Short mmCIF file of C-alpha atoms and ligand atoms in Angstrom, two decimals:
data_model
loop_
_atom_site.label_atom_id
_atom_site.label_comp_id
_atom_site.label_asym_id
_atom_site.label_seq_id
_atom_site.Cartn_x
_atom_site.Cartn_y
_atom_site.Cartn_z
CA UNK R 133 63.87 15.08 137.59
CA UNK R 134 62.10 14.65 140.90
CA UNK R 135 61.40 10.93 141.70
CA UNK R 136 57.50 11.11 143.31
CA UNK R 137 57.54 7.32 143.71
CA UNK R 138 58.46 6.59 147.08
CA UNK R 139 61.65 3.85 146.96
CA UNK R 140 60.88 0.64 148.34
CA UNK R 141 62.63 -0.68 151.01
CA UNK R 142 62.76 -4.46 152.14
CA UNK R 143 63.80 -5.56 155.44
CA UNK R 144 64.49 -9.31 155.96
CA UNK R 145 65.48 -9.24 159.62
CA UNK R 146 64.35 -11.67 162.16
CA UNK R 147 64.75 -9.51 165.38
CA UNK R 148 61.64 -7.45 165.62
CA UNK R 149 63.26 -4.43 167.52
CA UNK R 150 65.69 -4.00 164.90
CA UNK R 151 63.45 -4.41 162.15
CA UNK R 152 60.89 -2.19 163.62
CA UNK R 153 63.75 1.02 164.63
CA UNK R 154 64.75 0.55 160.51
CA UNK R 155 60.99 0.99 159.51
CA UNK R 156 60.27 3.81 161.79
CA UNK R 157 63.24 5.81 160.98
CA UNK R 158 63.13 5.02 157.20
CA UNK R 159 59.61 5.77 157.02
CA UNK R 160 59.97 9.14 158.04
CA UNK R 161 62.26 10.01 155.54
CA UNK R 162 59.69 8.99 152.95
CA UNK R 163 60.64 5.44 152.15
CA UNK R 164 57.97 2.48 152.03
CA UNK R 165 59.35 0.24 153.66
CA UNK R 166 58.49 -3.83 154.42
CA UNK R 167 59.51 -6.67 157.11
CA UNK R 168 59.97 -9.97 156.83
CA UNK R 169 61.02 -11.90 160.01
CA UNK R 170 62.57 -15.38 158.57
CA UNK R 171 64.44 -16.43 155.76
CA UNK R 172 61.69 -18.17 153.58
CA UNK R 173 59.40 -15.27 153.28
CA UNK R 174 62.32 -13.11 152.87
CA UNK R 175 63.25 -14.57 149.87
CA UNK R 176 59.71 -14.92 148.66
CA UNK R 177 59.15 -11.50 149.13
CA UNK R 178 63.18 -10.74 147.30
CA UNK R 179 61.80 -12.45 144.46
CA UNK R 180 58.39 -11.17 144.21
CA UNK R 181 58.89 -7.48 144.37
CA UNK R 182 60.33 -4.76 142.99
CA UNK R 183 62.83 -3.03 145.44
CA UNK R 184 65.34 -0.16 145.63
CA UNK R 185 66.95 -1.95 148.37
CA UNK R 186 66.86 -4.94 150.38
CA UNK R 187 68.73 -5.01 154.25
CA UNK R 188 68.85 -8.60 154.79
CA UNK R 189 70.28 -9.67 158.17
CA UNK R 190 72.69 -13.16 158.05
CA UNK R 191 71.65 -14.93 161.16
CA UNK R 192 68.04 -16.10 160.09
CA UNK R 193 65.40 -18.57 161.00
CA UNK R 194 64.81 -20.47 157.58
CA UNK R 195 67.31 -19.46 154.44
CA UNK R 196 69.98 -17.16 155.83
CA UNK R 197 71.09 -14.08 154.73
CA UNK R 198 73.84 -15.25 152.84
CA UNK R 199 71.52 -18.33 150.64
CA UNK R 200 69.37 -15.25 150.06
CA UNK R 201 71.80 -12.67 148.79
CA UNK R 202 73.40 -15.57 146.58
CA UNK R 203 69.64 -16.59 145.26
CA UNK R 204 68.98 -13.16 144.48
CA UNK R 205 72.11 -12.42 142.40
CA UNK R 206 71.56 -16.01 140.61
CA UNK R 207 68.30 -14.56 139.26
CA UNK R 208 70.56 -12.07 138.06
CA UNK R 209 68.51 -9.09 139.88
CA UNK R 210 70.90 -5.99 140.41
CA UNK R 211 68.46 -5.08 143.06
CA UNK R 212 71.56 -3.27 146.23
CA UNK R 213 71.83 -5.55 149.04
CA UNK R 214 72.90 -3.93 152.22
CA UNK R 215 73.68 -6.83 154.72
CA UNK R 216 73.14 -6.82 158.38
CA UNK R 217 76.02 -8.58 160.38
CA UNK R 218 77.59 -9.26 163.38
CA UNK R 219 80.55 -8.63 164.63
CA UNK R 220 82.22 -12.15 165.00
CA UNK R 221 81.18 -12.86 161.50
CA UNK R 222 83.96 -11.51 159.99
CA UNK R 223 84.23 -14.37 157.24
CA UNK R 224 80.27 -14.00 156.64
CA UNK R 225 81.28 -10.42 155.20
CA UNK R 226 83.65 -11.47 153.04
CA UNK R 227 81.40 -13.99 151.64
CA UNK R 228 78.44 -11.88 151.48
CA UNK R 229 80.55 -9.05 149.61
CA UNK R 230 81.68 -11.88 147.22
CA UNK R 231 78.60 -13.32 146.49
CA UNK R 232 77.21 -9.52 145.52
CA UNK R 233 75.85 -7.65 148.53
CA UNK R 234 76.76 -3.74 148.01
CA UNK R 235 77.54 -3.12 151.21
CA UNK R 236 77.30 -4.00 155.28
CA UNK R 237 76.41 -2.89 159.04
CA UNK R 238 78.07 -4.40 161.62
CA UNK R 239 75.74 -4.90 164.63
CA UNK R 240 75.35 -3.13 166.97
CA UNK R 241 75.26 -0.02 164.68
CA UNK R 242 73.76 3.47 165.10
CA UNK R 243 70.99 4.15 163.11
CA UNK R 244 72.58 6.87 161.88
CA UNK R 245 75.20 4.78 160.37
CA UNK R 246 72.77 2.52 158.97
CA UNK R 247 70.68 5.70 157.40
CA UNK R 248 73.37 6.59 156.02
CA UNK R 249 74.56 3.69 154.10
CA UNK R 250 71.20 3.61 152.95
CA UNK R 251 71.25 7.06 151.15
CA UNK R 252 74.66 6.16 149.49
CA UNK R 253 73.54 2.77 148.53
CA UNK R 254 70.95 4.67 146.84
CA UNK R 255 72.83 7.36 145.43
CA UNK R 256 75.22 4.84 143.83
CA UNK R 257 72.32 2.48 142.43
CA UNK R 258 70.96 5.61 140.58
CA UNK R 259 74.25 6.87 139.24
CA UNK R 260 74.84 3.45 137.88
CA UNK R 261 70.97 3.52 136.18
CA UNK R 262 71.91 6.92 134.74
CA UNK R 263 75.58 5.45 133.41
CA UNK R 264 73.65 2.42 131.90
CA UNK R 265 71.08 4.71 129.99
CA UNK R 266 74.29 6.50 128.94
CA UNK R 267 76.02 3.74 127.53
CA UNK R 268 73.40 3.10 125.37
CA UNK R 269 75.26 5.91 123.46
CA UNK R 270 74.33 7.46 120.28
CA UNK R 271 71.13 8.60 118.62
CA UNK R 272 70.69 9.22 115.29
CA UNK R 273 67.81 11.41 113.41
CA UNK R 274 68.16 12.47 110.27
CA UNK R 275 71.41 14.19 109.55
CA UNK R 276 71.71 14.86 113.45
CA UNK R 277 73.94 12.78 115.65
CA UNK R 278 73.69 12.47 119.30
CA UNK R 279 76.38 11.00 121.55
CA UNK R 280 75.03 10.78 125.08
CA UNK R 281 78.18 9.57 126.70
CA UNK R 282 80.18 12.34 125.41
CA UNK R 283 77.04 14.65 125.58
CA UNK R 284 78.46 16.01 122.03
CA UNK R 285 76.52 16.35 118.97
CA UNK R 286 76.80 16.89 114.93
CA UNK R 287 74.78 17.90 111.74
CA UNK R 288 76.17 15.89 108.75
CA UNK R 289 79.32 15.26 110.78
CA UNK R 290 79.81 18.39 111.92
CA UNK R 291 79.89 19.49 115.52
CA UNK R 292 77.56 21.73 117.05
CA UNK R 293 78.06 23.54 120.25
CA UNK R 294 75.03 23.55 122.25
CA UNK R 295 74.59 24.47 126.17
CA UNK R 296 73.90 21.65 128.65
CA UNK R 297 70.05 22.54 128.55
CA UNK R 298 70.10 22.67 124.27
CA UNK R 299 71.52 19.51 124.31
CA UNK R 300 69.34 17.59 126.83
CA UNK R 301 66.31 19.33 124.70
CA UNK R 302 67.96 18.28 121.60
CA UNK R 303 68.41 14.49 122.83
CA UNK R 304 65.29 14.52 124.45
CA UNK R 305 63.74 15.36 120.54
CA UNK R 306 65.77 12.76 119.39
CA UNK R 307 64.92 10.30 121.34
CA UNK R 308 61.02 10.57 120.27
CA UNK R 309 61.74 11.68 116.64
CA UNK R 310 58.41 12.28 115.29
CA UNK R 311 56.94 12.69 118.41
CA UNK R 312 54.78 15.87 119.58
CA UNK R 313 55.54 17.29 123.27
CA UNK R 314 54.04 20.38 125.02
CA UNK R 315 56.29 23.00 126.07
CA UNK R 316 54.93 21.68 129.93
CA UNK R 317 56.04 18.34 128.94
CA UNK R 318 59.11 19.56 127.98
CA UNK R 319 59.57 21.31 131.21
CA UNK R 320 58.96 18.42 133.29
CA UNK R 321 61.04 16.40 131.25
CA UNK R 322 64.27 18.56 130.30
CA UNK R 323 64.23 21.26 133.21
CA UNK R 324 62.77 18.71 135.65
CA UNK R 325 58.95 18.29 137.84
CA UNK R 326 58.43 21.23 140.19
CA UNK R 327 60.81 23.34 138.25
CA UNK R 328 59.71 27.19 138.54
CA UNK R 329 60.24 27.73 135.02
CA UNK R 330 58.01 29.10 132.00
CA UNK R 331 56.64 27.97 129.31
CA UNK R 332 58.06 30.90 127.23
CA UNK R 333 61.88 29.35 129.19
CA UNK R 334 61.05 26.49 127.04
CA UNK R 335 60.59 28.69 123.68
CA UNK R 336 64.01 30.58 123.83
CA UNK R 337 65.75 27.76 124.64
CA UNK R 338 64.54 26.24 121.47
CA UNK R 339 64.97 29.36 118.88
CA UNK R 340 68.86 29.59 120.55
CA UNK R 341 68.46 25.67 119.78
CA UNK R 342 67.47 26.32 116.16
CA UNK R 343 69.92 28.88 115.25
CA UNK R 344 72.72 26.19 115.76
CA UNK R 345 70.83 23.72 113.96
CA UNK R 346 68.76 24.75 111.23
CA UNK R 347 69.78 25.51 108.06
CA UNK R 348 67.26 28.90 108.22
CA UNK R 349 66.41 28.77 111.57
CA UNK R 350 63.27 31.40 110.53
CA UNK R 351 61.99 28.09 108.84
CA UNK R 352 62.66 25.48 110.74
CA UNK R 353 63.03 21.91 109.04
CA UNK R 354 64.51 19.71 112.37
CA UNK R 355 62.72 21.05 115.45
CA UNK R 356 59.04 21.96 114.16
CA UNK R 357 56.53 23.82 115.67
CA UNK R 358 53.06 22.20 116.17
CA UNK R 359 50.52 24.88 116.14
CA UNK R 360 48.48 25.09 119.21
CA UNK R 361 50.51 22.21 120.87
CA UNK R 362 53.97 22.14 120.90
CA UNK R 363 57.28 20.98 119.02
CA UNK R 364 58.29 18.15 117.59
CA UNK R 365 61.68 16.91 115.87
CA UNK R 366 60.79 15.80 112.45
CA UNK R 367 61.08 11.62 112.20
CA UNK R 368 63.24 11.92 108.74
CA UNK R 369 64.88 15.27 109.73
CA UNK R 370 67.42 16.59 106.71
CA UNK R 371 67.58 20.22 106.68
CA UNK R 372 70.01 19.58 103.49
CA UNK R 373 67.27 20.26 101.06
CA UNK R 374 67.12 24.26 102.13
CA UNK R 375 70.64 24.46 102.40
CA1 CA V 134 69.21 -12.45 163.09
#
């Protein structure tokens, strides 16, 4: 799935040139980003918003960089910290990596450099969002068990072997049991925003989807069709009954 928001990007950096070169450059790769110039606000601002990232410089008029990084892990936000330092602070990096930032530029740096931790620091942050959601591990509807993590799946214990697509349909079902979706919905949701698929994509991947999982996949008793809307995995599905 696409992410429209644009990720928000805050920099706590008291040296205006620097600050300003990060915005401009950040900017126009789509993020939003936001300055603060001293330590105080910097943390007000931490603590206040919701950010994908915060570059927080060390040297700073008010809190430094460090006070900041170590107040923002103590309010246990997970929030990546990507530290600015210098290059005589050697034992400020260790600290700062200790006390939880994800990563650092020495100054001077390129901006290239910097971009580029950026976009990893990113990358990684997401990966670990999508390995959270993952843990949360198995779903269960009915007589149908879904294991995320292992991205496996069974009817009355039994496995099923479903395609990549059939299975993020599947869990995507099972995660709203009961729940109607329309096949553009399910589009934007399985196949992901923008994707140039079909509604009718949507309708053979569920019949291949039913004829692994329905008892008489002709009459289907798990994944229901909702005239003139859409599908919808029954709430108490149990295709036992037509078995
Ligand atoms: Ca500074």
């Amino acid at each position: 799935m696409v992410d429209c928001v644009r990720k928000r990007i805050l920099v706590i950096e008291d040296e205006r040139d620097i600050a300003e070169l990060i915005r401009l450059h950040l900017d126009d790769l789509g993020f939003s980003v936001t300055i603060s110039c001293d330590g105080n606000t910097g943390l007000r601002k931490a603590s206040a918003g919701s950010w994908d990232l915060i570059i927080l410089d060390l040297r700073l008029p008010g809190i430094d960089g460090l006070e900041i990084c170590r107040r923002i892990r103590q309010a246990s936000s997970s929030v990546p910290v990507l530290m600015l330092t210098s290059k005589s602070s050697e034992l400020d990096r260790v600290v700062g990596l200790e006390i939880g930032a994800d990563d650092y530029v020495t100054k001077p740096f390129s901006i290239l450099e910097l971009i580029a931790r950026v976009k990893a620091i990113l990358r990684r942050a997401e990966l670990s969002r999508g390995g959270v959601a993952k843990e949360k591990g198995e779903v269960h509807v009915g007589c149908v068990a879904i294991d995320s993590t292992t991205r496996g799946a069974t009817i009355r214990g039994e496995p099923i072997d479903l395609t990549a697509k059939e299975f993020d349909l599947l869990l995507h079902f099972a995660t709203y049991p009961g729940r109607v979706f329309r096949r553009l919905e399910l589009l934007d949701s399985v196949w992901g925003y923008g994707h140039e698929g079909y509604e009718h994509t949507v309708n053979s991947h569920i019949n291949r989807l039913r004829s692994k999982i329905e008892t008489d996949p002709a009459h289907p008793e798990l994944i229901v069709t909702v005239w003139g809307v859409g599908y919808k995995m029954n709430a108490v599905a149990d295709n036992r009954a037509s078995a």
